[in-house]
């Protein structure tokens, strides 16, 4: 059976002041009235029942995450005691899934991306799962066809199409790190490259077998969870000792039978405030507004505020204005570097409590 | 004896969202840690004791005004039941002063201007009062020497200097309404024009006599206050019936013995957020900050916030950012028209409660 594993451990600062350590991006309603993680779960639910939806998160976020996903059984939340990148996370989830379902197949999903429409996504996932029938050893990645020469994503270079499949599924020729701008332009022009969007489909047993093959030490650590009488205690004890490494690096870049399926759905990693305008759309003046607002001569702005607080703007353009109860950001819209600088400046100023 | 009469009935919107109908400009600490009206009272107090400081305000503001001026005796607050411009206000104050002191001289002062230094102001007021010894019928105005061709002020054209005075005191040749830009430039070039800053010195009996001469109906209305057994009840009843007219228009533009004394002090009417930066000064990056703030690549901004709320800015310049508990303004710094538009827009949107 296909299970969804939602990876929800992120804690970025790109949506400060709305995002905080306790309330990261995936818990915010950035692309609709529901939060990104709620949208992610809802996207699976028509065809994966909540009992087969699993969420990996951390201790700081578990409470808020559970609150947002009341339909998911409490036992389906897996808590990382500390961040160890995606390989230990995927491994832990695979072990837990196998305990529940020895034939478990995993659809691994980031909690904080936007995908649409849901129907196409569903069909694509089912297509990926169908590959596992012919290729039970398959490690399947979704590849997003680039729309611009992005330097912020890893790329997947496709190789030969699978001989026994009529649809756009290929062997992976190579993985490429985030490229510089000229290289990204070449990738885009070649037509052979995809963005790695971090959505994977494989059999739980297969990914554990691959981890054992390529990361035996990590695999041995994880093995202690399989045999544990007390799952939580074992996780608390073992997880911090595991090697911090991505599943891409640990397995996908080394293994055979790694396939890329061209994603037929719309995908957005919601990487900055700009994405919010892109996803929510704008009014005639180019403004994307969420909350009470009144503007004079205002264009191309993103304004977000709480229901009890008016933001008024006069004669401004290309700003992001985000009001929260204890902090307000007013920033040039495209200045993502500036936001990183601000966050470290707040830390230095002793204002870490606002992060 | 010289009495100070502080006129504190204003309720502008140029400092929204800090200024509100209930909390107008003069009650805000725009130019220091004290509010403008507190600074105005403090400016007089070294030489005019609180018992001779009078405040004219309205019912909506009386409570907050009293709170800010605890040193002024409760009986020295005069409440206008409705706005009737400055002539009824000055007339009412003159009547009240004469009840307390038959020889009262009045220094009439707007509550919401900045004047400095205090010592020069004090000397200038005493000089004005000394003119009344030689010219008891004198109606003395302070005239501010223009520093730029302002179109937002009324002007006073000076005539002959008073023959018996060695200092810069002149007969008034003419009053001029707010000029257009070319006319303002002529006024500035001529050297004969002053800004009318609304600071007056005269004998209380004299201004009432002048009102009787030029506005007999208004004077007759005011007369009912003189004879009233119950001051408050009489004001409630009479004030709304009085003609709404400025003291300039009612008396000063018509009377004889109107003199202008060149103001030797610095004067600012604090007409917009720009004035706040001018009066408070700016840091090396041109920013004028009041409250918790953290900025990256920010220049020439005015930021004001409450002690419990951080404002963070990135990559912006020439903005006014004002956070209050229920509304935040982000505006191009010089756009005073925009603020007027915004205020009427808020009214139309049914957000008058925020004004």
XYZ file of C-alpha atoms in Angstrom:
710
model
C 0.000 0.000 0.000
C 1.137 3.555 -0.682
C 1.838 5.694 2.373
C 2.549 9.438 2.363
C 5.467 10.614 4.481
C 5.355 14.361 4.976
C 8.704 15.805 5.985
C 7.968 18.797 8.190
C 11.132 19.542 10.090
C 12.116 22.794 8.361
C 12.611 26.035 10.211
C 13.704 28.726 7.791
C 13.608 32.455 8.260
C 12.534 33.478 4.804
C 9.064 34.340 5.987
C 10.017 36.241 9.091
C 8.210 37.792 10.933
C 5.335 35.450 10.118
C 7.532 32.387 10.386
C 9.220 31.774 13.720
C 11.200 28.917 15.158
C 7.996 27.623 16.737
C 5.876 28.381 13.688
C 7.826 27.597 10.548
C 6.791 28.152 6.963
C 4.818 24.903 6.561
C 2.479 25.920 9.385
C 1.605 29.257 7.707
C -1.275 29.852 5.298
C 0.986 31.297 2.631
C -0.872 30.058 -0.416
C -4.485 29.912 0.692
C -6.599 29.840 3.800
C -4.965 26.622 4.977
C -1.328 26.205 5.907
C 1.084 24.576 3.480
C 1.208 21.358 5.519
C -2.574 21.230 5.678
C -2.679 21.626 1.914
C -0.039 18.915 1.552
C -2.042 16.450 3.638
C -5.307 17.375 1.935
C -3.678 16.798 -1.440
C -3.031 13.142 -0.522
C -6.220 12.402 1.345
C -8.575 11.714 -1.524
C -6.567 8.573 -2.260
C -4.401 7.972 0.817
C -6.438 7.666 4.025
C -5.170 9.542 7.106
C -4.034 6.260 8.713
C -1.455 6.002 5.940
C -0.322 9.624 6.219
C 2.800 10.038 8.338
C 4.438 13.243 9.465
C 8.043 13.634 10.528
C 8.659 16.763 12.550
C 10.629 17.925 15.577
C 9.889 18.440 19.263
C 9.559 22.196 18.942
C 6.906 21.962 16.250
C 5.073 18.758 17.102
C 2.304 20.414 19.092
C 1.377 23.012 16.458
C 1.725 20.424 13.699
C -0.620 17.980 15.416
C -3.125 20.760 15.977
C -3.144 21.544 12.287
C -3.633 17.910 11.236
C -6.256 16.515 13.624
C -7.262 13.851 11.099
C -3.850 12.173 11.227
C -3.673 9.541 14.024
C -1.383 10.648 16.892
C 0.821 7.599 16.367
C 1.591 8.710 12.811
C 3.636 11.686 13.972
C 7.330 10.822 14.153
C 9.487 13.188 16.164
C 13.107 13.867 15.358
C 14.951 14.751 18.590
C 17.372 16.777 16.456
C 17.904 17.630 12.799
C 20.002 15.044 10.916
C 19.088 15.941 7.326
C 16.843 13.698 5.216
C 18.547 10.281 5.183
C 17.974 9.447 8.887
C 14.500 10.955 8.632
C 13.552 8.806 5.624
C 15.156 5.753 7.234
C 13.271 6.193 10.483
C 9.990 6.630 8.617
C 10.667 3.530 6.493
C 11.220 1.416 9.604
C 8.041 2.697 11.233
C 6.028 2.089 8.048
C 7.269 -1.478 7.734
C 6.106 -2.162 11.264
C 2.625 -1.080 10.196
C 2.682 -2.537 6.697
C 5.399 -4.963 5.539
C 4.614 -4.091 1.908
C 4.661 -0.333 2.489
C 5.455 1.958 -0.402
C 6.472 5.507 0.513
C 5.569 8.768 -1.159
C 8.000 11.208 0.459
C 6.796 14.817 0.387
C 8.160 18.112 1.684
C 5.508 19.785 3.858
C 6.086 23.280 2.559
C 5.688 23.193 -1.211
C 2.723 24.129 -3.349
C 1.525 21.641 -5.966
C -1.457 22.000 -8.237
C -3.805 20.763 -9.456
C -4.347 18.001 -6.950
C -5.830 15.590 -9.521
C -2.765 15.683 -11.732
C -0.540 15.206 -8.703
C -2.580 12.196 -7.642
C -2.418 10.639 -11.111
C 1.348 11.234 -11.248
C 1.918 9.583 -7.866
C -0.153 6.603 -8.890
C 1.845 6.382 -12.096
C 5.063 6.431 -10.061
C 3.707 3.691 -7.808
C 2.810 1.640 -10.865
C 6.474 1.723 -11.929
C 7.257 -0.157 -8.716
C 5.205 -3.086 -9.980
C 7.609 -3.600 -12.881
C 10.670 -2.245 -11.033
C 10.326 -3.061 -7.321
C 13.893 -1.888 -6.792
C 13.072 1.515 -8.333
C 13.934 4.763 -6.560
C 11.701 7.275 -8.265
C 12.131 11.042 -8.155
C 9.844 13.659 -9.557
C 11.655 16.119 -11.821
C 10.174 19.543 -12.458
C 10.799 20.937 -15.920
C 12.688 24.236 -15.375
C 10.873 27.403 -16.389
C 13.833 29.731 -15.849
C 17.576 29.281 -15.224
C 17.262 28.884 -11.457
C 20.481 28.765 -9.444
C 18.761 27.858 -6.204
C 17.767 24.268 -6.992
C 19.628 21.014 -7.535
C 19.167 19.546 -11.005
C 18.637 16.013 -12.276
C 19.980 15.139 -15.715
C 17.868 12.494 -17.362
C 19.279 9.560 -19.296
C 17.503 6.902 -21.377
C 13.753 6.513 -21.103
C 12.668 3.282 -19.452
C 12.213 0.843 -22.342
C 9.080 -0.740 -20.945
C 7.224 2.527 -20.264
C 5.465 4.784 -22.732
C 5.357 7.772 -20.339
C 8.002 10.338 -19.500
C 10.088 8.305 -17.086
C 13.851 8.141 -17.464
C 16.901 6.708 -15.888
C 18.820 9.404 -14.002
C 22.081 10.201 -15.783
C 23.482 12.477 -13.118
C 22.662 14.720 -10.196
C 23.925 18.274 -10.329
C 24.407 20.658 -7.411
C 22.970 24.178 -7.550
C 24.612 25.609 -10.682
C 25.975 29.061 -11.427
C 23.921 31.243 -13.758
C 25.578 30.324 -17.094
C 25.384 26.615 -16.258
C 21.740 26.971 -15.254
C 21.085 28.602 -18.628
C 22.730 25.635 -20.399
C 20.657 23.181 -18.373
C 17.511 25.046 -19.295
C 18.433 25.147 -22.994
C 19.361 21.456 -23.185
C 15.884 20.222 -22.273
C 17.428 17.235 -20.458
C 17.468 18.713 -16.947
C 14.879 18.780 -14.200
C 14.682 20.523 -10.872
C 14.918 18.076 -7.989
C 11.783 18.910 -6.025
C 12.370 16.404 -3.226
C 9.354 14.235 -3.920
C 10.203 10.527 -3.976
C 8.422 7.214 -4.392
C 9.902 3.862 -3.376
C 9.299 0.737 -1.369
C 10.165 1.195 2.309
C 12.124 -2.065 2.312
C 14.081 -1.001 -0.767
C 15.231 2.355 0.662
C 16.400 0.602 3.847
C 18.257 -1.947 1.760
C 19.914 0.882 -0.211
C 20.873 2.672 3.032
C 22.410 -0.562 4.284
C 24.382 -0.840 1.061
C 25.695 2.730 0.876
C 25.613 3.929 4.484
C 26.120 0.806 6.601
C 26.871 2.710 9.786
C 23.744 4.836 9.512
C 21.808 1.698 8.666
C 23.129 -0.084 11.745
C 22.008 2.823 13.896
C 18.547 2.736 12.375
C 18.425 -1.035 12.948
C 18.268 -0.346 16.682
C 14.881 1.286 16.113
C 13.541 -1.805 14.369
C 14.307 -3.944 17.368
C 13.356 -1.439 20.086
C 10.716 -2.230 22.662
C 10.124 1.467 23.330
C 10.116 3.380 20.028
C 10.288 6.908 21.494
C 13.064 6.088 23.920
C 15.040 4.406 21.169
C 14.626 7.379 18.848
C 15.730 9.748 21.604
C 18.804 7.667 22.167
C 19.766 6.650 18.639
C 18.794 9.594 16.456
C 21.422 12.056 17.742
C 24.142 9.488 16.986
C 23.147 9.147 13.307
C 25.151 10.696 10.503
C 23.651 13.920 9.181
C 23.308 13.383 5.440
C 20.705 13.913 2.756
C 18.937 10.951 1.182
C 20.104 12.294 -2.196
C 23.716 12.165 -1.177
C 23.462 8.960 0.877
C 21.569 6.908 -1.665
C 20.174 8.520 -4.789
C 23.459 9.763 -6.223
C 24.996 6.326 -5.779
C 22.309 3.720 -6.324
C 21.159 1.900 -9.429
C 17.521 1.905 -10.536
C 17.106 5.614 -9.858
C 14.446 6.977 -12.162
C 13.112 10.456 -12.798
C 9.488 11.004 -13.672
C 8.717 14.317 -15.291
C 6.274 16.089 -12.998
C 3.101 16.922 -14.896
C 1.864 19.165 -12.072
C 2.579 22.764 -11.154
C 5.179 23.045 -8.425
C 6.449 25.952 -6.305
C 8.823 25.667 -3.386
C 7.448 28.922 -1.908
C 10.972 30.138 -1.429
C 10.329 33.771 -0.585
C 7.681 36.446 -0.200
C 7.732 36.803 -3.979
C 6.245 33.310 -4.226
C 3.322 34.396 -2.096
C 2.395 37.032 -4.662
C 2.917 34.501 -7.447
C 0.682 31.913 -5.770
C -2.043 34.172 -4.467
C -2.207 36.452 -7.453
C -2.446 40.213 -7.365
C -5.099 42.874 -7.861
C -5.084 45.303 -10.796
C -2.430 47.412 -9.126
C -0.221 44.379 -8.573
C -0.896 44.224 -4.848
C -1.284 40.963 -2.944
C -3.149 41.662 0.271
C -4.024 39.493 3.227
C -5.768 41.272 6.079
C -7.207 44.753 6.609
C -5.495 47.231 4.328
C -6.092 50.653 2.860
C -3.787 52.015 0.189
C -3.253 55.215 -1.756
C -1.004 55.123 -4.846
C 0.303 51.707 -3.891
C 1.448 49.105 -6.384
C 3.177 45.755 -6.598
C 3.230 45.347 -2.829
C 2.659 42.317 -0.638
C 0.806 43.236 2.540
C -0.018 40.755 5.291
C -1.477 41.656 8.639
C -3.558 40.257 11.459
C -7.367 40.632 11.345
C -7.309 43.246 14.125
C -4.642 45.511 12.684
C -4.894 47.845 9.693
C -1.950 48.435 7.411
C -2.166 51.647 5.401
C 0.170 52.476 2.547
C 0.788 55.643 0.589
C 2.936 56.171 -2.480
C 4.937 52.958 -2.191
C 5.740 50.105 -4.555
C 7.576 46.803 -4.562
C 7.454 46.417 -0.792
C 6.714 43.479 1.438
C 4.903 44.653 4.562
C 4.193 42.023 7.168
C 2.588 42.916 10.463
C 2.519 40.433 13.337
C 1.659 41.031 16.972
C 5.214 41.761 18.081
C 7.125 42.678 14.921
C 6.541 44.355 11.581
C 8.713 43.972 8.496
C 8.920 46.586 5.750
C 11.257 45.368 3.021
C 12.150 45.835 -0.599
C 10.289 42.914 -2.193
C 13.129 41.135 -3.938
C 15.770 41.548 -1.233
C 16.130 37.974 0.041
C 19.733 38.541 1.084
C 18.588 41.455 3.188
C 16.200 39.232 5.093
C 19.019 36.788 5.881
C 21.151 39.703 7.091
C 18.309 41.040 9.179
C 17.766 37.716 10.889
C 21.399 37.414 11.920
C 21.357 41.061 12.983
C 18.355 40.405 15.232
C 20.256 37.510 16.770
C 23.263 39.772 17.413
C 21.069 42.490 18.871
C 19.722 40.058 21.453
C 16.347 39.915 19.757
C 16.469 36.169 19.168
C 13.168 35.839 21.013
C 11.536 37.391 17.960
C 12.928 34.713 15.629
C -0.145 90.495 34.682
C 0.734 88.375 31.693
C -1.302 85.177 31.265
C -0.604 82.430 28.743
C -3.590 81.119 26.804
C -2.770 77.847 25.082
C -5.130 77.049 22.236
C -5.428 73.289 22.100
C -8.537 72.531 20.121
C -6.896 71.168 16.976
C -7.589 67.724 15.614
C -5.643 67.260 12.409
C -4.845 64.037 10.666
C -1.342 64.795 9.507
C 0.148 62.499 12.119
C -2.179 59.581 11.641
C -1.980 56.849 12.875
C -0.308 58.338 15.954
C -2.720 61.243 16.063
C -6.387 60.390 16.477
C -9.498 62.433 17.126
C -9.065 61.666 20.830
C -5.309 62.150 20.768
C -4.425 65.003 18.461
C -1.008 66.235 17.477
C -0.463 68.483 20.517
C -0.779 65.494 22.852
C 1.957 63.532 21.046
C 5.674 63.580 21.887
C 6.660 64.526 18.349
C 9.668 66.667 19.170
C 11.030 65.189 22.381
C 10.008 62.965 25.234
C 7.199 65.335 26.221
C 4.169 66.134 24.122
C 3.989 69.420 22.211
C 1.469 70.881 24.669
C 3.635 69.870 27.618
C 6.565 71.592 25.935
C 4.412 74.661 25.269
C 3.381 74.921 28.923
C 6.912 74.241 30.151
C 8.197 76.998 27.873
C 6.038 79.553 29.715
C 6.416 78.267 33.241
C 9.753 79.759 34.197
C 8.118 83.202 34.088
C 4.354 82.563 34.046
C 3.186 80.498 37.027
C 0.709 77.652 36.337
C -2.139 79.665 37.873
C -1.787 82.084 34.992
C -1.597 79.375 32.334
C -4.949 78.737 30.650
C -5.814 76.012 28.190
C -8.698 76.104 25.734
C -9.637 72.680 24.437
C -12.727 70.641 23.593
C -14.806 68.013 25.352
C -13.249 65.122 23.454
C -9.705 66.073 24.459
C -10.168 67.636 27.880
C -9.406 64.499 29.844
C -6.161 63.626 28.087
C -5.128 67.290 28.078
C -5.664 67.647 31.820
C -3.717 64.469 32.442
C -0.773 65.848 30.534
C -0.788 69.173 32.405
C -1.334 68.266 36.070
C 0.342 71.485 37.203
C -2.354 73.657 35.620
C -5.267 74.259 38.026
C -8.447 72.427 36.910
C -10.315 75.724 36.688
C -7.866 77.009 34.088
C -9.097 74.568 31.445
C -11.753 76.137 29.248
C -13.833 73.742 27.206
C -15.288 74.637 23.820
C -18.507 72.648 23.284
C -17.844 72.870 19.540
C -15.250 74.339 17.212
C -15.909 77.989 16.281
C -12.466 78.998 15.016
C -10.219 81.318 17.032
C -12.258 84.511 17.574
C -14.859 82.976 19.943
C -12.077 81.000 21.611
C -9.959 84.080 22.238
C -13.007 86.071 23.316
C -14.100 83.420 25.818
C -10.585 83.217 27.258
C -10.368 87.012 27.543
C -13.619 87.135 29.526
C -12.454 84.368 31.861
C -9.088 86.060 32.389
C -10.678 89.377 33.229
C -12.756 87.674 35.905
C -9.507 86.453 37.482
C -7.420 89.565 36.796
C -8.971 92.848 35.589
C -5.590 93.942 34.233
C -4.910 90.673 32.430
C -2.611 90.634 29.442
C -2.823 87.610 27.159
C -0.087 85.699 25.421
C -2.028 83.534 22.968
C -0.166 80.400 21.905
C -0.953 77.429 19.676
C -0.422 74.203 21.631
C 1.219 72.299 18.804
C 4.188 74.324 17.623
C 7.854 73.949 18.466
C 9.748 77.037 19.599
C 13.342 77.200 20.701
C 15.322 78.228 22.595
C 12.987 78.887 25.492
C 15.045 81.809 26.837
C 14.810 83.778 23.603
C 11.103 83.094 23.444
C 10.678 84.335 26.988
C 12.629 87.527 26.277
C 10.602 88.127 23.118
C 7.287 87.726 24.955
C 8.419 90.118 27.658
C 9.463 92.571 24.986
C 6.005 92.272 23.413
C 4.393 92.847 26.791
C 6.564 95.905 27.303
C 5.109 97.405 24.102
C 1.723 97.353 25.829
C 3.040 99.816 28.402
C 3.526 102.458 25.724
C 0.698 101.191 23.489
C -2.035 99.706 25.682
C -4.284 99.444 22.634
C -1.648 97.399 20.801
C -2.488 94.080 19.152
C 0.876 92.420 18.771
C 1.667 89.509 16.488
C 4.866 87.577 16.211
C 6.105 87.345 12.649
C 8.514 84.595 11.641
C 11.056 85.558 9.019
C 10.487 83.153 6.089
C 13.288 80.740 5.311
C 11.734 79.367 2.127
C 8.847 80.377 -0.163
C 6.185 78.545 1.833
C 2.709 78.383 0.335
C 1.149 76.856 3.419
C 1.271 79.875 5.755
C -0.468 83.252 5.889
C 1.899 86.211 5.598
C 2.100 89.567 7.352
C 3.514 92.498 5.416
C 5.246 94.905 7.709
C 4.905 98.698 7.438
C 6.720 101.457 9.330
C 8.715 100.610 12.432
C 7.230 101.964 15.624
C 8.886 105.377 16.086
C 9.323 104.999 19.816
C 10.927 101.519 19.719
C 14.482 100.675 18.823
C 13.703 96.964 18.295
C 12.239 95.141 15.293
C 8.580 96.016 15.823
C 6.509 97.353 12.979
C 3.044 98.461 12.112
C 1.301 95.819 10.047
C 0.814 97.017 6.480
C -1.321 94.120 5.314
C -2.263 90.503 5.914
C -1.900 88.107 3.021
C -3.596 84.749 2.583
C -1.573 81.647 1.728
C 0.122 82.682 -1.527
C 0.835 80.726 -4.701
C 4.434 79.726 -5.283
C 5.570 82.736 -7.394
C 3.976 85.159 -4.920
C 5.608 83.344 -2.016
C 8.948 83.722 -3.775
C 8.325 87.488 -4.130
C 7.427 87.765 -0.460
C 10.590 85.952 0.499
C 12.744 88.155 -1.758
C 11.204 91.422 -0.555
C 12.314 90.973 3.051
C 9.145 92.764 4.248
C 7.028 89.669 4.855
C 6.646 87.414 7.855
C 4.860 84.134 8.434
C 1.909 84.567 10.741
C 2.654 81.996 13.415
C -0.494 82.611 15.443
C 1.219 83.909 18.579
C -0.361 87.091 19.895
C 0.048 89.482 22.821
C -2.608 91.984 23.927
C -4.634 93.183 26.859
C -7.702 91.036 27.471
C -9.875 94.147 27.753
C -8.511 95.494 24.480
C -9.277 92.380 22.421
C -12.833 92.338 23.790
C -13.231 96.006 22.925
C -11.955 95.284 19.394
C -14.377 92.346 19.046
C -17.197 94.629 20.141
C -16.165 97.167 17.502
C -15.764 94.767 14.540
C -17.999 91.804 15.438
C -20.763 93.257 17.577
C -22.988 90.210 17.301
C -20.235 87.844 18.379
C -19.360 90.274 21.150
C -22.960 90.349 22.363
C -22.975 86.560 22.514
C -19.760 86.527 24.518
C -21.224 89.167 26.847
C -23.656 86.525 28.123
C -20.670 84.625 29.528
C -19.493 87.683 31.472
C -22.793 87.931 33.274
C -23.450 84.205 33.724
C -23.949 82.727 37.182
C -22.963 79.258 35.898
C -19.982 79.540 33.544
C -20.100 75.993 32.122
C -23.821 76.056 31.497
C -23.544 79.454 29.812
C -20.700 78.259 27.577
C -22.690 75.153 26.615
C -25.608 77.322 25.661
C -23.915 80.323 24.066
C -20.856 78.930 22.321
C -22.677 76.974 19.592
C -24.558 80.166 18.632
C -21.374 82.192 18.066
C -20.090 83.036 14.604
C -17.238 80.817 13.461
C -14.457 83.183 12.470
C -10.738 83.543 13.050
C -9.377 86.266 15.293
C -7.234 87.367 12.352
C -10.239 87.895 10.145
C -12.531 89.238 12.881
C -10.128 91.764 14.350
C -6.517 91.813 13.255
C -7.110 92.501 9.576
C -9.406 95.394 10.421
C -8.144 97.017 13.606
C -5.708 99.850 14.154
C -2.659 99.484 16.388
C -1.799 96.082 14.996
C 1.922 95.527 15.304
C 4.236 92.779 14.188
C 7.286 91.843 16.207
C 9.929 89.897 14.359
C 10.287 86.576 16.156
C 13.875 86.114 17.306
C 13.244 82.456 18.173
C 13.227 79.280 16.106
C 9.719 78.261 15.147
C 8.271 75.132 13.539
C 4.603 74.395 13.099
C 5.333 70.639 12.997
C 3.176 70.369 9.925
C 4.042 66.853 8.807
C 6.158 63.794 9.512
C 9.013 65.597 7.746
C 9.075 68.075 10.613
C 9.616 65.250 13.074
C 12.833 64.289 11.313
C 13.835 67.970 11.163
C 13.218 68.492 14.868
C 14.576 65.226 16.212
C 17.550 64.955 13.905
C 18.710 61.849 12.113
C 21.454 59.257 12.460
C 24.302 58.918 9.959
C 22.062 57.079 7.526
C 19.447 59.804 7.740
C 17.066 57.724 9.832
C 14.962 59.177 12.636
C 13.935 56.355 14.934
C 11.660 56.228 17.949
C 11.132 52.766 19.419
C 12.620 49.310 18.821
C 13.960 49.065 15.299
C 16.379 46.961 13.307
C 17.327 47.982 9.797
C 19.363 46.636 6.888
C 20.232 49.029 4.033
C 17.769 51.596 5.290
C 18.153 55.336 4.840
C 16.311 58.609 5.284
C 13.388 56.909 6.983
C 11.248 57.961 9.908
C 10.297 54.991 12.074
C 8.056 55.249 15.118
C 6.748 52.309 17.066
C 5.532 51.311 20.503
C 8.044 49.981 23.069
C 6.702 46.419 22.744
C 6.779 46.164 18.957
C 9.798 45.846 16.692
C 9.860 47.459 13.276
C 12.390 45.912 10.892
C 13.311 47.476 7.562
C 15.281 46.183 4.610
C 16.382 48.060 1.509
C 14.041 51.009 1.878
C 14.471 54.766 1.868
C 12.416 57.918 2.289
C 9.614 56.151 4.092
C 7.583 57.064 7.117
C 6.709 53.936 9.076
C 4.469 54.416 12.080
C 3.277 51.469 14.114
C 0.486 51.871 16.659
C -1.510 49.192 18.443
C -4.286 49.022 15.851
C -2.862 50.538 12.681
C 0.438 50.855 10.856
C 1.289 53.435 8.210
C 3.930 52.905 5.546
C 4.172 56.005 3.369
C 6.436 57.846 0.998
C 7.919 60.496 3.310
C 6.966 63.653 1.444
C 3.477 62.618 0.362
C 1.293 64.854 2.537
C -1.523 64.877 -0.020
C -1.541 61.101 0.090
C -2.132 61.142 3.834
C -5.133 63.448 3.372
C -6.486 61.090 0.722
C -5.910 58.090 2.940
C -7.797 59.647 5.824
C -10.863 60.365 3.706
C -10.576 56.889 2.199
C -10.585 55.345 5.684
C -13.721 57.345 6.456
C -15.387 56.052 3.275
C -14.339 52.495 4.025
C -16.123 52.658 7.369
C -12.846 52.713 9.267
C -13.571 56.036 10.951
C -13.016 54.358 14.320
C -9.314 54.319 13.466
C -9.203 58.090 12.938
